[in-house]
Every structure is written in C-alpha cells, then in structure tokens.
C-alpha cells in the first residue's frame, strides 16, 4: 500500500436493488501499526460519474479485531456500470486485515432464465440486410515495436491482416512525439497492405499532442497549453494537419480521425484531458473548441480529402453525451466513437453492457443517428472462454 485509498474490494454489481437499503458489516485489524482508521465505502459508477459513498469508519488496532457497521442505500443516475464494496483508510505502508464481510438485504429481481433448446433450428436469408458496417478493425497503438521487431513478423502480418481480412487499422499519432514509433507505424501499414493484397482504412487517434502543446510540458496528463490566457487550439489544429501531411508523404491517407483518445480520463500514461467545454471546467481546454478548430483547419487545407472526423471516443458509453451535446456543429461529426470500459466484470459478462448500449442508441438518435465506432474494449481474451466472451461482445455491439 502506497496510498490511503488502496485496499481490498469486491464487486456487488447486479446483487443490490436500486432504492433498497442494505446493512454492511466487517471486522478489521491492523498488522504493523498501533492504531489507524479503516473505512468501508462503495464505489459507484453511473451516468453521474464516479462516486465514493462512505458507510462505516472505525479506529482499528494491531491487538484486537474491531467491527465496522453501517447502511447503504443504492441510488442510480442513468445506467449503473460499476458497484464495488471497498476497504481503505490506513496511512500508506500500514497493512490491515479484513474478515467476515457481510452485505445483506433484499435480493434484486432476477431475469427469467430461458433454458437452451438443443433441437432449435434457425434460418438465415442473406438477401436481407439489417445494417451496413464500416468494417471490422484492430489497433497497433502502443505495440508497434513488438510487431516490427518480431522474428516471425512476416507470419504475423499474414495472420493479423490477411487471415483476419482486416478492414480498418487504428493507429497512434506519433508525429513530433516519437519518430521511431512513427516509422514503425508506417512499416506496419505498408506490410499490412502487402499481406492483404489491397488497401485498408486507417483510423488515427491522439493519446496526447506533443509536449510543446501541453500545459504541463509532459505527455502524461495535463491539457492544452495556454498562450496569453487562451488555450492553443490553432496550434493543436496545425499539429494535426502536419501529422496528416507527414503520413501522406509516406503514401498513407487517413480515413477516420479522433482528436483525442479518452478526453474524459486523466490516465497515468500518455494522455491529455479535455472538458466538454471551457465553461464546464475553466482549468481544461474545451473539447468542443478543439474539435471545431481542427475540423475548420483540415477543411480549409484539404477540402473533401480531409478524414472523416469522429467524436468523442470517451472511455465509456455513459460519458459520451456531455461531449456530443456541446459540439458546435454535429454536421462536422461523421460518427460517434466510444470505448467499452468502466463496467465491473463486463469483459467476462458482456451482457452487462446492454443497458448502456440501449441508452447510447437513444442518445445518438437524439443527436442525429450516425455510424457508431467501438474502438477499445474491456478484456484481452487469453483463454477460449475469453474468446467466446469477446465474440458475444461483438454480437451485442452489432445488435
């Protein structure tokens, strides 16, 4: 433990009913300190954001067990995606034990279970089209060295591009950030084309602009720099134009563009945070102004050859609306991009995403029904069970 918030947690997602009150109890004991505070909280994530609800505190010691008890009533705004019971509190470096945890109250209603019918039959009419898809894609992003330096990279190019019959490749914008990664990205695209025997669509995302455009002069965290009291939107747009020009010199045209990967998430790795608008958080650059400035710059310089711009590529479906509804002109948005995170155990149980997906469908219908792009998801499938969960996630995303 290096932070006070670090401790044990357990998901209770799907086990607690909205509007009902539950009694919570646990016993705690310290390991390597005389006395310190231990706390029981619930971490709840829904459309209101991330919330921590304290339910019990007690001063624990290393000589005897102490009981913590309290009550928790579940309220939800929009769609619930995470609900964890959480133990924290002692100073960094203080170890603590938790025992006999109980969360008890009314059982939530369980959906009707329909048993499978092994003799069921289905019929597919290939002449009936329910939707047109842009394509199935994959990403290189941070893993370009792993591929170009692999001793069997030619075999991998065939597996990843030809055998997968890849339609869209999502890449990281490394222009003015890492020349080696930029060159590796170019090699992968050209090798992928060769393996495919055809071209493919390119989607580009920025995890962070270069440090000279950052408020903290660092690729990690921060927002756009300010110059004379104003965020450097024009310089940000110029960097994007120069990035596309650098790729074009290598014979690569970009089809889709996301100005920022997960603008809602202050990640502890390469990242850049944007508020939906400056008015919503004056300390952060506004995604609305950044998007519109980039669109205007690319449209002026490239005209009809500019990439199709996507927004807002947030970390979860529930965080999308505050960015979409504040954009200056939705006619400048080709499609809505998002990730599938912030949902406890949803990688293993993909149906948990369905309520958020339904709400997102209502959202995009409200703001103009455009193509939807899901560009990252929860879990890497390293087992056959994980692969089947990924297949189910793809099915749910389509349907």
mmCIF file of C-alpha atoms in Angstrom:
data_model
loop_
_atom_site.group_PDB
_atom_site.id
_atom_site.type_symbol
_atom_site.label_atom_id
_atom_site.label_comp_id
_atom_site.label_asym_id
_atom_site.label_seq_id
_atom_site.Cartn_x
_atom_site.Cartn_y
_atom_site.Cartn_z
ATOM 1 C CA UNK A 1 0.000 0.000 0.000
ATOM 2 C CA UNK A 2 1.417 3.342 -1.106
ATOM 3 C CA UNK A 3 -1.841 5.380 -0.906
ATOM 4 C CA UNK A 4 -4.573 5.648 1.719
ATOM 5 C CA UNK A 5 -7.248 4.549 -0.784
ATOM 6 C CA UNK A 6 -5.554 1.243 -1.580
ATOM 7 C CA UNK A 7 -7.292 -1.804 -0.121
ATOM 8 C CA UNK A 8 -9.480 -4.818 -0.773
ATOM 9 C CA UNK A 9 -12.632 -4.579 -2.886
ATOM 10 C CA UNK A 10 -15.322 -6.879 -4.223
ATOM 11 C CA UNK A 11 -17.884 -6.317 -6.944
ATOM 12 C CA UNK A 12 -21.523 -6.468 -5.853
ATOM 13 C CA UNK A 13 -22.803 -5.411 -9.275
ATOM 14 C CA UNK A 14 -26.179 -6.994 -10.013
ATOM 15 C CA UNK A 15 -26.623 -8.112 -6.407
ATOM 16 C CA UNK A 16 -28.106 -4.930 -4.921
ATOM 17 C CA UNK A 17 -31.508 -3.492 -5.826
ATOM 18 C CA UNK A 18 -31.975 0.199 -6.560
ATOM 19 C CA UNK A 19 -33.775 2.147 -3.838
ATOM 20 C CA UNK A 20 -33.286 -0.571 -1.213
ATOM 21 C CA UNK A 21 -31.237 -0.305 1.982
ATOM 22 C CA UNK A 22 -28.581 -2.870 2.919
ATOM 23 C CA UNK A 23 -26.752 -3.469 6.184
ATOM 24 C CA UNK A 24 -22.978 -3.692 5.860
ATOM 25 C CA UNK A 25 -20.648 -5.232 8.422
ATOM 26 C CA UNK A 26 -16.979 -6.308 8.628
ATOM 27 C CA UNK A 27 -14.168 -6.837 11.125
ATOM 28 C CA UNK A 28 -10.741 -5.199 10.764
ATOM 29 C CA UNK A 29 -7.344 -5.492 12.402
ATOM 30 C CA UNK A 30 -4.025 -3.759 11.709
ATOM 31 C CA UNK A 31 -0.797 -5.607 11.047
ATOM 32 C CA UNK A 32 2.080 -3.178 11.559
ATOM 33 C CA UNK A 33 0.761 -0.077 13.358
ATOM 34 C CA UNK A 34 -0.714 0.633 16.785
ATOM 35 C CA UNK A 35 -3.918 2.348 15.667
ATOM 36 C CA UNK A 36 -5.307 3.799 12.435
ATOM 37 C CA UNK A 37 -8.601 4.436 10.677
ATOM 38 C CA UNK A 38 -10.292 1.796 8.497
ATOM 39 C CA UNK A 39 -13.218 2.727 6.253
ATOM 40 C CA UNK A 40 -15.907 0.857 4.306
ATOM 41 C CA UNK A 41 -17.039 2.620 1.130
ATOM 42 C CA UNK A 42 -18.933 1.780 -2.021
ATOM 43 C CA UNK A 43 -17.515 2.798 -5.388
ATOM 44 C CA UNK A 44 -20.412 3.522 -7.750
ATOM 45 C CA UNK A 45 -20.105 4.487 -11.410
ATOM 46 C CA UNK A 46 -23.137 5.598 -13.405
ATOM 47 C CA UNK A 47 -24.065 8.483 -15.707
ATOM 48 C CA UNK A 48 -23.279 10.966 -12.911
ATOM 49 C CA UNK A 49 -19.638 9.836 -12.907
ATOM 50 C CA UNK A 50 -17.542 8.055 -10.263
ATOM 51 C CA UNK A 51 -18.845 8.341 -6.691
ATOM 52 C CA UNK A 52 -17.487 7.028 -3.385
ATOM 53 C CA UNK A 53 -20.086 6.542 -0.632
ATOM 54 C CA UNK A 54 -18.749 6.106 2.896
ATOM 55 C CA UNK A 55 -20.822 3.729 5.058
ATOM 56 C CA UNK A 56 -18.646 2.968 8.103
ATOM 57 C CA UNK A 57 -15.454 4.009 9.922
ATOM 58 C CA UNK A 58 -13.609 2.585 12.902
ATOM 59 C CA UNK A 59 -10.267 3.011 14.612
ATOM 60 C CA UNK A 60 -8.525 -0.345 14.302
ATOM 61 C CA UNK A 61 -5.501 -1.638 16.227
ATOM 62 C CA UNK A 62 -2.940 -4.407 15.960
ATOM 63 C CA UNK A 63 -4.068 -6.017 19.233
ATOM 64 C CA UNK A 64 -7.746 -6.840 18.660
ATOM 65 C CA UNK A 65 -10.405 -7.056 15.954
ATOM 66 C CA UNK A 66 -12.828 -4.138 15.668
ATOM 67 C CA UNK A 67 -16.232 -4.253 13.975
ATOM 68 C CA UNK A 68 -17.358 -1.727 11.350
ATOM 69 C CA UNK A 69 -21.052 -1.477 10.517
ATOM 70 C CA UNK A 70 -23.357 0.818 8.592
ATOM 71 C CA UNK A 71 -26.058 1.012 5.929
ATOM 72 C CA UNK A 72 -26.039 1.614 2.188
ATOM 73 C CA UNK A 73 -28.975 2.677 0.012
ATOM 74 C CA UNK A 74 -28.490 2.375 -3.729
ATOM 75 C CA UNK A 75 -29.469 5.291 -5.968
ATOM 76 C CA UNK A 76 -28.616 5.312 -9.668
ATOM 77 C CA UNK A 77 -28.441 8.092 -12.245
ATOM 78 C CA UNK A 78 -28.944 6.718 -15.744
ATOM 79 C CA UNK A 79 -27.130 3.403 -16.154
ATOM 80 C CA UNK A 80 -25.076 1.711 -13.420
ATOM 81 C CA UNK A 81 -21.787 0.253 -14.672
ATOM 82 C CA UNK A 82 -19.696 -0.354 -11.507
ATOM 83 C CA UNK A 83 -20.620 -1.167 -7.906
ATOM 84 C CA UNK A 84 -17.848 -2.334 -5.554
ATOM 85 C CA UNK A 85 -17.615 -2.606 -1.778
ATOM 86 C CA UNK A 86 -14.292 -1.105 -0.834
ATOM 87 C CA UNK A 87 -11.992 -1.087 2.221
ATOM 88 C CA UNK A 88 -9.453 1.710 2.689
ATOM 89 C CA UNK A 89 -8.181 4.254 5.166
ATOM 90 C CA UNK A 90 -4.902 3.498 6.967
ATOM 91 C CA UNK A 91 -1.829 5.537 6.132
ATOM 92 C CA UNK A 92 0.420 4.330 3.284
ATOM 93 C CA UNK A 93 2.541 1.411 4.414
ATOM 94 C CA UNK A 94 0.067 0.232 7.051
ATOM 95 C CA UNK A 95 -1.186 -3.282 6.328
ATOM 96 C CA UNK A 96 -4.634 -4.364 7.506
ATOM 97 C CA UNK A 97 -6.786 -7.483 7.609
ATOM 98 C CA UNK A 98 -10.495 -7.707 6.758
ATOM 99 C CA UNK A 99 -12.673 -10.637 7.864
ATOM 100 C CA UNK A 100 -16.320 -11.770 7.914
ATOM 101 C CA UNK A 101 -17.659 -9.176 5.461
ATOM 102 C CA UNK A 102 -21.452 -9.129 5.162
ATOM 103 C CA UNK A 103 -23.726 -7.148 2.860
ATOM 104 C CA UNK A 104 -27.309 -8.229 3.449
ATOM 105 C CA UNK A 105 -30.726 -7.003 2.368
ATOM 106 C CA UNK A 106 -33.413 -7.733 -0.229
ATOM 107 C CA UNK A 107 -32.412 -9.776 -3.253
ATOM 108 C CA UNK A 108 -32.652 -7.959 -6.600
ATOM 109 C CA UNK A 109 -35.146 -9.248 -9.113
ATOM 110 C CA UNK A 110 -33.553 -11.850 -11.363
ATOM 111 C CA UNK A 111 -34.455 -12.033 -15.040
ATOM 112 C CA UNK A 112 -36.318 -15.063 -16.286
ATOM 113 C CA UNK A 113 -33.937 -17.818 -17.370
ATOM 114 C CA UNK A 114 -34.852 -19.486 -20.662
ATOM 115 C CA UNK A 115 -33.272 -22.947 -20.999
ATOM 116 C CA UNK A 116 -31.485 -23.686 -24.278
ATOM 117 C CA UNK A 117 -33.214 -25.906 -26.814
ATOM 118 C CA UNK A 118 -30.687 -28.294 -28.392
ATOM 119 C CA UNK A 119 -33.131 -29.081 -31.220
ATOM 120 C CA UNK A 120 -33.740 -25.465 -32.219
ATOM 121 C CA UNK A 121 -33.357 -24.500 -35.873
ATOM 122 C CA UNK A 122 -32.546 -21.164 -37.459
ATOM 123 C CA UNK A 123 -32.799 -19.698 -40.934
ATOM 124 C CA UNK A 124 -30.570 -17.021 -42.455
ATOM 125 C CA UNK A 125 -31.657 -15.065 -45.503
ATOM 126 C CA UNK A 126 -28.524 -13.441 -46.878
ATOM 127 C CA UNK A 127 -30.648 -11.178 -49.077
ATOM 128 C CA UNK A 128 -31.992 -9.300 -46.053
ATOM 129 C CA UNK A 129 -29.604 -6.590 -44.834
ATOM 130 C CA UNK A 130 -30.153 -5.152 -41.367
ATOM 131 C CA UNK A 131 -27.221 -2.728 -41.334
ATOM 132 C CA UNK A 132 -24.163 -1.612 -43.261
ATOM 133 C CA UNK A 133 -20.903 -1.759 -41.316
ATOM 134 C CA UNK A 134 -17.824 0.380 -41.892
ATOM 135 C CA UNK A 135 -15.669 -2.671 -41.224
ATOM 136 C CA UNK A 136 -14.024 -4.774 -38.547
ATOM 137 C CA UNK A 137 -10.830 -3.326 -37.175
ATOM 138 C CA UNK A 138 -7.862 -3.706 -34.870
ATOM 139 C CA UNK A 139 -5.177 -1.440 -33.451
ATOM 140 C CA UNK A 140 -1.399 -1.251 -33.208
ATOM 141 C CA UNK A 141 -1.279 1.864 -30.967
ATOM 142 C CA UNK A 142 1.443 1.246 -28.336
ATOM 143 C CA UNK A 143 2.628 -2.122 -29.686
ATOM 144 C CA UNK A 144 4.460 -1.192 -32.883
ATOM 145 C CA UNK A 145 7.928 -2.329 -31.622
ATOM 146 C CA UNK A 146 6.566 -5.759 -30.656
ATOM 147 C CA UNK A 147 5.459 -6.377 -34.235
ATOM 148 C CA UNK A 148 8.215 -4.870 -36.383
ATOM 149 C CA UNK A 149 10.997 -6.412 -34.254
ATOM 150 C CA UNK A 150 9.426 -9.878 -34.025
ATOM 151 C CA UNK A 151 11.464 -12.694 -35.572
ATOM 152 C CA UNK A 152 8.288 -14.057 -37.230
ATOM 153 C CA UNK A 153 6.795 -10.719 -38.216
ATOM 154 C CA UNK A 154 6.026 -11.799 -41.804
ATOM 155 C CA UNK A 155 3.977 -14.707 -40.466
ATOM 156 C CA UNK A 156 2.258 -12.339 -38.045
ATOM 157 C CA UNK A 157 1.428 -9.868 -40.842
ATOM 158 C CA UNK A 158 -0.363 -12.691 -42.663
ATOM 159 C CA UNK A 159 -2.243 -13.720 -39.526
ATOM 160 C CA UNK A 160 -3.183 -10.196 -38.442
ATOM 161 C CA UNK A 161 -4.071 -8.757 -41.834
ATOM 162 C CA UNK A 162 -4.672 -11.426 -44.485
ATOM 163 C CA UNK A 163 -6.234 -14.170 -42.355
ATOM 164 C CA UNK A 164 -8.272 -11.653 -40.355
ATOM 165 C CA UNK A 165 -9.173 -9.819 -43.579
ATOM 166 C CA UNK A 166 -8.804 -6.562 -41.678
ATOM 167 C CA UNK A 167 -10.847 -3.568 -42.868
ATOM 168 C CA UNK A 168 -9.705 -0.791 -40.512
ATOM 169 C CA UNK A 169 -6.395 -0.261 -38.707
ATOM 170 C CA UNK A 170 -6.365 2.169 -35.769
ATOM 171 C CA UNK A 171 -3.016 3.878 -35.257
ATOM 172 C CA UNK A 172 -1.426 6.203 -32.704
ATOM 173 C CA UNK A 173 -0.451 9.713 -33.880
ATOM 174 C CA UNK A 174 3.282 9.766 -33.135
ATOM 175 C CA UNK A 175 4.093 12.840 -35.233
ATOM 176 C CA UNK A 176 6.503 15.128 -33.293
ATOM 177 C CA UNK A 177 6.294 12.666 -30.385
ATOM 178 C CA UNK A 178 8.317 9.555 -31.231
ATOM 179 C CA UNK A 179 9.982 9.306 -34.688
ATOM 180 C CA UNK A 180 10.824 5.614 -34.208
ATOM 181 C CA UNK A 181 7.219 4.692 -33.429
ATOM 182 C CA UNK A 182 6.092 6.807 -36.389
ATOM 183 C CA UNK A 183 8.387 4.852 -38.722
ATOM 184 C CA UNK A 184 7.229 1.544 -37.203
ATOM 185 C CA UNK A 185 3.602 2.521 -37.802
ATOM 186 C CA UNK A 186 4.355 3.294 -41.449
ATOM 187 C CA UNK A 187 6.091 -0.082 -41.863
ATOM 188 C CA UNK A 188 3.129 -1.935 -40.337
ATOM 189 C CA UNK A 189 0.631 -0.204 -42.631
ATOM 190 C CA UNK A 190 2.679 -0.952 -45.751
ATOM 191 C CA UNK A 191 3.327 -4.544 -44.700
ATOM 192 C CA UNK A 192 -0.348 -4.985 -43.840
ATOM 193 C CA UNK A 193 -1.361 -3.774 -47.306
ATOM 194 C CA UNK A 194 1.069 -6.197 -48.887
ATOM 195 C CA UNK A 195 -0.257 -9.115 -46.840
ATOM 196 C CA UNK A 196 -3.858 -8.181 -47.635
ATOM 197 C CA UNK A 197 -3.219 -7.609 -51.303
ATOM 198 C CA UNK A 198 -5.371 -4.478 -51.054
ATOM 199 C CA UNK A 199 -5.677 -1.206 -49.187
ATOM 200 C CA UNK A 200 -7.389 -0.776 -45.814
ATOM 201 C CA UNK A 201 -8.942 2.140 -43.995
ATOM 202 C CA UNK A 202 -6.785 3.994 -41.476
ATOM 203 C CA UNK A 203 -8.164 5.441 -38.243
ATOM 204 C CA UNK A 204 -5.883 7.715 -36.244
ATOM 205 C CA UNK A 205 -6.214 8.754 -32.590
ATOM 206 C CA UNK A 206 -4.138 11.054 -30.424
ATOM 207 C CA UNK A 207 -3.296 9.968 -26.897
ATOM 208 C CA UNK A 208 -1.516 13.289 -26.388
ATOM 209 C CA UNK A 209 -0.254 16.126 -28.562
ATOM 210 C CA UNK A 210 3.485 16.914 -28.347
ATOM 211 C CA UNK A 211 4.842 18.339 -25.089
ATOM 212 C CA UNK A 212 5.192 21.821 -26.612
ATOM 213 C CA UNK A 213 1.372 21.941 -26.770
ATOM 214 C CA UNK A 214 0.823 20.619 -23.217
ATOM 215 C CA UNK A 215 0.010 22.587 -20.074
ATOM 216 C CA UNK A 216 2.439 20.511 -18.002
ATOM 217 C CA UNK A 217 5.146 20.078 -20.670
ATOM 218 C CA UNK A 218 4.627 16.335 -20.318
ATOM 219 C CA UNK A 219 2.999 13.648 -22.469
ATOM 220 C CA UNK A 220 1.300 12.249 -19.356
ATOM 221 C CA UNK A 221 -1.747 14.103 -18.080
ATOM 222 C CA UNK A 222 -2.382 17.814 -18.346
ATOM 223 C CA UNK A 223 -4.404 19.591 -21.002
ATOM 224 C CA UNK A 224 -3.588 22.008 -23.827
ATOM 225 C CA UNK A 225 -1.126 24.816 -23.133
ATOM 226 C CA UNK A 226 -2.321 28.385 -22.702
ATOM 227 C CA UNK A 227 -0.765 31.304 -24.580
ATOM 228 C CA UNK A 228 -1.729 34.836 -23.492
ATOM 229 C CA UNK A 229 -4.530 33.355 -21.427
ATOM 230 C CA UNK A 230 -6.031 31.296 -24.271
ATOM 231 C CA UNK A 231 -5.735 27.585 -24.991
ATOM 232 C CA UNK A 232 -3.671 26.827 -28.095
ATOM 233 C CA UNK A 233 -6.450 25.401 -30.271
ATOM 234 C CA UNK A 234 -4.984 26.791 -33.509
ATOM 235 C CA UNK A 235 -1.574 25.244 -32.796
ATOM 236 C CA UNK A 236 -3.286 21.950 -31.927
ATOM 237 C CA UNK A 237 -5.085 22.029 -35.275
ATOM 238 C CA UNK A 238 -1.825 22.866 -37.083
ATOM 239 C CA UNK A 239 -0.162 19.836 -35.481
ATOM 240 C CA UNK A 240 -2.973 17.640 -36.729
ATOM 241 C CA UNK A 241 -2.614 18.996 -40.268
ATOM 242 C CA UNK A 242 1.159 18.455 -40.182
ATOM 243 C CA UNK A 243 0.617 14.911 -38.867
ATOM 244 C CA UNK A 244 -1.655 14.017 -41.776
ATOM 245 C CA UNK A 245 0.778 15.635 -44.205
ATOM 246 C CA UNK A 246 3.664 13.557 -42.804
ATOM 247 C CA UNK A 247 1.673 10.365 -43.300
ATOM 248 C CA UNK A 248 0.651 11.407 -46.811
ATOM 249 C CA UNK A 249 4.329 11.835 -47.719
ATOM 250 C CA UNK A 250 4.668 8.139 -46.833
ATOM 251 C CA UNK A 251 1.771 7.283 -49.138
ATOM 252 C CA UNK A 252 -0.748 6.904 -46.303
ATOM 253 C CA UNK A 253 -4.139 8.613 -46.357
ATOM 254 C CA UNK A 254 -6.175 8.703 -43.152
ATOM 255 C CA UNK A 255 -9.876 7.829 -43.367
ATOM 256 C CA UNK A 256 -11.056 8.496 -39.789
ATOM 257 C CA UNK A 257 -9.706 10.880 -37.157
ATOM 258 C CA UNK A 258 -10.251 11.113 -33.373
ATOM 259 C CA UNK A 259 -8.669 14.280 -31.990
ATOM 260 C CA UNK A 260 -8.186 12.708 -28.530
ATOM 261 C CA UNK A 261 -8.322 9.216 -27.085
ATOM 262 C CA UNK A 262 -10.445 9.225 -23.913
ATOM 263 C CA UNK A 263 -10.631 13.004 -23.316
ATOM 264 C CA UNK A 264 -12.580 12.213 -20.118
ATOM 265 C CA UNK A 265 -9.841 10.136 -18.452
ATOM 266 C CA UNK A 266 -6.719 11.579 -16.718
ATOM 267 C CA UNK A 267 -4.717 8.408 -17.339
ATOM 268 C CA UNK A 268 -1.363 7.738 -15.599
ATOM 269 C CA UNK A 269 0.184 7.139 -19.040
ATOM 270 C CA UNK A 270 0.341 9.234 -22.218
ATOM 271 C CA UNK A 271 -2.872 11.262 -22.154
ATOM 272 C CA UNK A 272 -4.485 14.683 -22.389
ATOM 273 C CA UNK A 273 -7.721 15.734 -20.698
ATOM 274 C CA UNK A 274 -10.403 17.924 -22.276
ATOM 275 C CA UNK A 275 -13.559 19.186 -20.596
ATOM 276 C CA UNK A 276 -16.716 19.108 -22.682
ATOM 277 C CA UNK A 277 -16.492 22.914 -22.732
ATOM 278 C CA UNK A 278 -14.257 25.504 -21.083
ATOM 279 C CA UNK A 279 -17.324 26.745 -19.217
ATOM 280 C CA UNK A 280 -17.791 23.333 -17.554
ATOM 281 C CA UNK A 281 -14.180 23.394 -16.262
ATOM 282 C CA UNK A 282 -12.089 26.544 -16.951
ATOM 283 C CA UNK A 283 -8.873 24.704 -15.988
ATOM 284 C CA UNK A 284 -9.203 22.406 -19.005
ATOM 285 C CA UNK A 285 -9.276 23.014 -22.735
ATOM 286 C CA UNK A 286 -12.731 22.553 -24.246
ATOM 287 C CA UNK A 287 -13.270 19.519 -26.462
ATOM 288 C CA UNK A 288 -15.903 21.467 -28.411
ATOM 289 C CA UNK A 289 -13.472 24.224 -29.421
ATOM 290 C CA UNK A 290 -10.626 21.801 -30.106
ATOM 291 C CA UNK A 291 -12.789 19.631 -32.368
ATOM 292 C CA UNK A 292 -14.232 22.550 -34.320
ATOM 293 C CA UNK A 293 -10.823 24.228 -34.752
ATOM 294 C CA UNK A 294 -9.298 21.013 -36.116
ATOM 295 C CA UNK A 295 -12.269 20.497 -38.471
ATOM 296 C CA UNK A 296 -12.022 24.051 -39.816
ATOM 297 C CA UNK A 297 -8.257 23.759 -40.351
ATOM 298 C CA UNK A 298 -8.423 20.417 -42.164
ATOM 299 C CA UNK A 299 -11.397 21.504 -44.235
ATOM 300 C CA UNK A 300 -9.588 24.679 -45.310
ATOM 301 C CA UNK A 301 -6.354 22.852 -46.189
ATOM 302 C CA UNK A 302 -7.690 19.537 -47.534
ATOM 303 C CA UNK A 303 -11.310 20.097 -48.546
ATOM 304 C CA UNK A 304 -13.088 16.871 -49.468
ATOM 305 C CA UNK A 305 -9.845 14.923 -48.926
ATOM 306 C CA UNK A 306 -9.924 15.518 -45.159
ATOM 307 C CA UNK A 307 -10.549 12.483 -42.923
ATOM 308 C CA UNK A 308 -13.991 11.726 -41.549
ATOM 309 C CA UNK A 309 -13.935 13.112 -38.015
ATOM 310 C CA UNK A 310 -15.266 11.020 -35.143
ATOM 311 C CA UNK A 311 -16.210 12.098 -31.619
ATOM 312 C CA UNK A 312 -15.762 11.829 -28.688
ATOM 313 C CA UNK A 313 -14.000 8.431 -28.150
ATOM 314 C CA UNK A 314 -14.703 8.529 -24.413
ATOM 315 C CA UNK A 315 -13.679 5.758 -22.028
ATOM 316 C CA UNK A 316 -17.270 4.585 -21.649
ATOM 317 C CA UNK A 317 -20.676 4.897 -23.291
ATOM 318 C CA UNK A 318 -22.074 6.840 -20.343
ATOM 319 C CA UNK A 319 -19.541 9.664 -20.633
ATOM 320 C CA UNK A 320 -20.335 10.433 -24.274
ATOM 321 C CA UNK A 321 -23.359 12.698 -24.057
ATOM 322 C CA UNK A 322 -21.754 15.653 -22.306
ATOM 323 C CA UNK A 323 -19.198 15.861 -25.142
ATOM 324 C CA UNK A 324 -21.585 15.209 -28.045
ATOM 325 C CA UNK A 325 -24.293 17.661 -26.991
ATOM 326 C CA UNK A 326 -21.813 20.558 -26.699
ATOM 327 C CA UNK A 327 -20.181 20.221 -30.131
ATOM 328 C CA UNK A 328 -20.562 23.341 -32.292
ATOM 329 C CA UNK A 329 -21.826 21.556 -35.383
ATOM 330 C CA UNK A 330 -22.884 17.927 -35.433
ATOM 331 C CA UNK A 331 -22.772 18.085 -39.235
ATOM 332 C CA UNK A 332 -18.976 18.063 -38.858
ATOM 333 C CA UNK A 333 -19.146 14.717 -37.000
ATOM 334 C CA UNK A 334 -19.174 11.648 -39.257
ATOM 335 C CA UNK A 335 -19.668 9.112 -36.480
ATOM 336 C CA UNK A 336 -19.701 8.551 -32.725
ATOM 337 C CA UNK A 337 -16.696 6.711 -31.281
ATOM 338 C CA UNK A 338 -16.530 5.198 -27.797
ATOM 339 C CA UNK A 339 -14.767 2.607 -25.672
ATOM 340 C CA UNK A 340 -16.242 -0.158 -23.518
ATOM 341 C CA UNK A 341 -14.702 0.336 -20.066
ATOM 342 C CA UNK A 342 -15.915 1.349 -16.573
ATOM 343 C CA UNK A 343 -18.066 -1.743 -16.122
ATOM 344 C CA UNK A 344 -17.241 -4.352 -13.475
ATOM 345 C CA UNK A 345 -16.597 -7.842 -14.901
ATOM 346 C CA UNK A 346 -18.203 -6.832 -18.218
ATOM 347 C CA UNK A 347 -15.350 -8.395 -20.170
ATOM 348 C CA UNK A 348 -16.349 -11.771 -18.745
ATOM 349 C CA UNK A 349 -20.100 -10.978 -18.812
ATOM 350 C CA UNK A 350 -20.663 -8.837 -21.927
ATOM 351 C CA UNK A 351 -24.449 -8.662 -21.454
ATOM 352 C CA UNK A 352 -23.803 -6.179 -18.646
ATOM 353 C CA UNK A 353 -23.039 -3.591 -21.347
ATOM 354 C CA UNK A 354 -26.518 -3.945 -22.900
ATOM 355 C CA UNK A 355 -28.303 -1.284 -20.753
ATOM 356 C CA UNK A 356 -25.571 1.248 -21.595
ATOM 357 C CA UNK A 357 -25.731 0.274 -25.268
ATOM 358 C CA UNK A 358 -29.502 0.818 -25.328
ATOM 359 C CA UNK A 359 -29.113 4.219 -23.685
ATOM 360 C CA UNK A 360 -26.373 5.128 -26.180
ATOM 361 C CA UNK A 361 -28.723 4.230 -29.050
ATOM 362 C CA UNK A 362 -31.288 6.632 -27.578
ATOM 363 C CA UNK A 363 -28.565 9.275 -27.282
ATOM 364 C CA UNK A 364 -27.383 9.077 -30.883
ATOM 365 C CA UNK A 365 -30.975 9.064 -32.118
ATOM 366 C CA UNK A 366 -31.467 12.289 -30.182
ATOM 367 C CA UNK A 367 -28.405 13.999 -31.635
ATOM 368 C CA UNK A 368 -28.545 12.529 -35.126
ATOM 369 C CA UNK A 369 -28.173 8.852 -35.974
ATOM 370 C CA UNK A 370 -24.625 8.412 -37.275
ATOM 371 C CA UNK A 371 -22.282 5.431 -37.631
ATOM 372 C CA UNK A 372 -21.009 4.076 -34.309
ATOM 373 C CA UNK A 373 -17.382 3.058 -33.782
ATOM 374 C CA UNK A 374 -16.362 0.929 -30.803
ATOM 375 C CA UNK A 375 -12.567 1.290 -30.743
ATOM 376 C CA UNK A 376 -11.433 -0.333 -27.453
ATOM 377 C CA UNK A 377 -12.921 -2.860 -25.038
ATOM 378 C CA UNK A 378 -12.525 -4.260 -21.571
ATOM 379 C CA UNK A 379 -10.543 -7.510 -21.566
ATOM 380 C CA UNK A 380 -7.842 -9.184 -23.634
ATOM 381 C CA UNK A 381 -9.135 -12.710 -24.407
ATOM 382 C CA UNK A 382 -6.300 -15.021 -23.326
ATOM 383 C CA UNK A 383 -8.474 -18.135 -22.913
ATOM 384 C CA UNK A 384 -11.098 -19.863 -25.059
ATOM 385 C CA UNK A 385 -13.760 -18.684 -22.587
ATOM 386 C CA UNK A 386 -12.432 -15.157 -23.011
ATOM 387 C CA UNK A 387 -12.542 -15.518 -26.787
ATOM 388 C CA UNK A 388 -16.191 -16.609 -26.600
ATOM 389 C CA UNK A 389 -16.969 -13.602 -24.390
ATOM 390 C CA UNK A 390 -15.322 -11.360 -26.979
ATOM 391 C CA UNK A 391 -17.436 -12.966 -29.708
ATOM 392 C CA UNK A 392 -20.558 -12.295 -27.633
ATOM 393 C CA UNK A 393 -19.425 -8.688 -27.065
ATOM 394 C CA UNK A 394 -19.041 -8.209 -30.837
ATOM 395 C CA UNK A 395 -22.508 -9.712 -31.369
ATOM 396 C CA UNK A 396 -24.046 -7.423 -28.756
ATOM 397 C CA UNK A 397 -22.283 -4.407 -30.261
ATOM 398 C CA UNK A 398 -23.758 -5.254 -33.665
ATOM 399 C CA UNK A 399 -27.255 -5.945 -32.453
#
